[in-house]
Amino acid sequence: MRRLGAEPPGHSQNGGKAQIEYDIAAPTVDTEARLLSGGNLQKMILAREMSCSPKIMIAAQPTRGLDVGAIEAVHRLLFQERDQGAAILLISEELDEIMSLADRIVVIYEGQIMGEMSAQEATLEKIGLMMAGTRIENL
């Protein structure tokens, strides 16, 4: 069983610091991960992964099933990691999340890339059409 303070070999063993820094609500650092709420479990996973200062992170559906407060915390942690120089590949079905977090957006439909655009040029309409199989050059 994974505990809040338990991390892979070579990582910081300071679970109390992670609990405070990542705002993980748990009775103690010895609380088993399976007893945490979805949002706190997600923050614990991010704390574990971010503790080794990765150069790239793949965040697949990072906020699925979380409440608004936990979603904001996860977004804040992803921005923090990006600001420290990490590249983040965000995979999400939440268009609002993509529009608010992404610098570049790539839409894949049935295994094919329909297009790539900056977040500034993206609109919900363009993304929706590409999600339905329209290539960006046909928009």
Coordinates of C-alpha atoms in Angstrom, one line a residue:
M1 CA 0.0 0.0 0.0
R2 CA 1.3 3.4 -0.9
R3 CA 1.4 5.9 2.0
L4 CA 1.4 9.7 1.6
G5 CA 5.1 9.9 2.6
A6 CA 6.1 6.8 0.6
E7 CA 7.9 7.6 -2.7
P8 CA 10.1 5.6 -5.1
P9 CA 13.8 5.1 -4.1
G10 CA 15.8 8.2 -4.7
H11 CA 12.9 10.6 -4.1
S12 CA 12.4 12.9 -1.1
Q13 CA 11.0 11.0 1.8
N14 CA 9.4 14.1 3.3
G15 CA 5.7 13.4 3.1
G16 CA 4.9 16.2 5.6
K17 CA 6.4 18.8 3.3
A18 CA 4.5 17.4 0.3
Q19 CA 1.3 17.4 2.4
I20 CA 1.7 21.1 3.2
E21 CA 3.2 22.2 -0.2
Y22 CA 0.5 20.5 -2.3
D23 CA -2.3 21.1 0.2
I24 CA -3.1 17.5 0.6
A25 CA -5.8 17.0 3.2
A26 CA -5.0 13.8 5.1
P27 CA -5.0 13.1 8.9
T28 CA -1.3 12.1 8.9
V29 CA 1.5 11.4 6.4
D30 CA 0.9 7.7 7.2
T31 CA -2.6 7.8 5.8
E32 CA -3.0 5.1 3.1
A33 CA -3.5 6.6 -0.4
R34 CA -6.6 4.5 -0.9
L35 CA -8.3 6.4 1.9
L36 CA -7.8 9.8 0.3
S37 CA -10.5 11.7 -1.6
G38 CA -10.2 11.8 -5.4
G39 CA -8.8 15.4 -5.3
N40 CA -6.3 14.6 -2.6
L41 CA -5.2 11.4 -4.3
Q42 CA -4.7 13.4 -7.5
K43 CA -2.6 16.0 -5.7
M44 CA -0.6 13.3 -4.0
I45 CA 0.2 11.7 -7.4
L46 CA 1.2 15.1 -8.8
A47 CA 3.4 15.8 -5.7
R48 CA 5.1 12.4 -6.2
E49 CA 5.7 13.0 -9.9
M50 CA 6.7 16.7 -9.5
S51 CA 9.2 15.9 -6.7
C52 CA 11.8 14.8 -9.2
S53 CA 11.5 18.0 -11.3
P54 CA 10.6 16.2 -14.6
K55 CA 11.4 17.8 -18.0
I56 CA 8.1 16.5 -19.4
M57 CA 4.9 15.4 -17.8
I58 CA 2.0 13.6 -19.5
A59 CA -1.3 14.6 -17.8
A60 CA -4.0 12.3 -19.0
Q61 CA -7.5 13.4 -17.8
P62 CA -5.9 15.0 -14.8
T63 CA -9.2 16.4 -13.4
R64 CA -11.8 13.8 -14.4
G65 CA -14.2 13.3 -11.5
L66 CA -12.8 16.0 -9.3
D67 CA -14.7 18.9 -7.6
V68 CA -14.1 22.5 -8.5
G69 CA -11.6 23.1 -5.7
A70 CA -9.5 20.1 -6.6
I71 CA -9.6 21.0 -10.3
E72 CA -8.3 24.5 -9.5
A73 CA -5.5 23.0 -7.4
V74 CA -4.5 20.5 -10.1
H75 CA -4.4 23.3 -12.7
R76 CA -2.3 25.5 -10.4
L77 CA 0.2 22.6 -9.9
L78 CA 0.4 22.0 -13.6
F79 CA 1.0 25.7 -14.2
Q80 CA 3.7 25.7 -11.5
E81 CA 5.5 22.8 -13.1
R82 CA 5.3 24.5 -16.6
D83 CA 6.6 27.7 -15.1
Q84 CA 9.6 25.7 -13.8
G85 CA 10.4 24.7 -17.3
A86 CA 8.6 21.3 -17.7
A87 CA 6.8 20.5 -21.0
I88 CA 3.3 19.2 -20.2
L89 CA 1.4 17.1 -22.6
L90 CA -2.3 17.5 -21.6
I91 CA -4.7 14.9 -22.8
S92 CA -8.2 15.9 -22.0
E93 CA -11.8 15.6 -23.2
E94 CA -12.7 18.8 -21.3
L95 CA -12.6 21.6 -23.9
D96 CA -12.7 24.3 -21.2
E97 CA -9.7 22.7 -19.6
I98 CA -7.8 22.5 -22.9
M99 CA -8.6 26.1 -23.8
S100 CA -7.5 27.4 -20.4
L101 CA -4.3 25.4 -19.9
A102 CA -2.9 24.7 -23.4
D103 CA -0.4 26.8 -25.3
R104 CA -0.8 24.6 -28.4
I105 CA -3.7 22.4 -29.3
V106 CA -3.6 19.3 -31.5
V107 CA -6.8 17.4 -32.3
I108 CA -6.8 13.7 -33.1
Y109 CA -9.7 12.0 -34.8
E110 CA -9.7 8.2 -35.4
G111 CA -5.9 8.1 -35.0
Q112 CA -5.3 11.0 -37.5
I113 CA -4.1 14.5 -36.6
M114 CA -6.8 16.9 -37.8
G115 CA -4.8 20.0 -37.0
E116 CA -2.7 22.0 -34.7
M117 CA -3.1 25.6 -33.6
S118 CA -2.1 28.0 -30.9
A119 CA -4.5 28.4 -28.0
Q120 CA -5.0 32.0 -29.1
E121 CA -6.4 31.0 -32.5
A122 CA -8.4 28.1 -31.2
T123 CA -12.2 28.4 -30.8
L124 CA -14.7 25.9 -29.5
E125 CA -16.2 25.7 -33.0
K126 CA -12.8 24.9 -34.7
I127 CA -11.9 22.3 -32.1
G128 CA -15.4 20.8 -32.3
L129 CA -15.3 20.5 -36.1
M130 CA -11.8 18.9 -36.0
M131 CA -13.1 16.5 -33.3
A132 CA -15.8 15.4 -35.8
G133 CA -13.2 14.7 -38.5
T134 CA -12.7 18.0 -40.4
R135 CA -9.1 18.8 -41.1
I136 CA -7.9 22.3 -40.1
E137 CA -7.1 23.2 -43.7
N138 CA -10.8 22.7 -44.6
L139 CA -12.1 25.1 -41.9

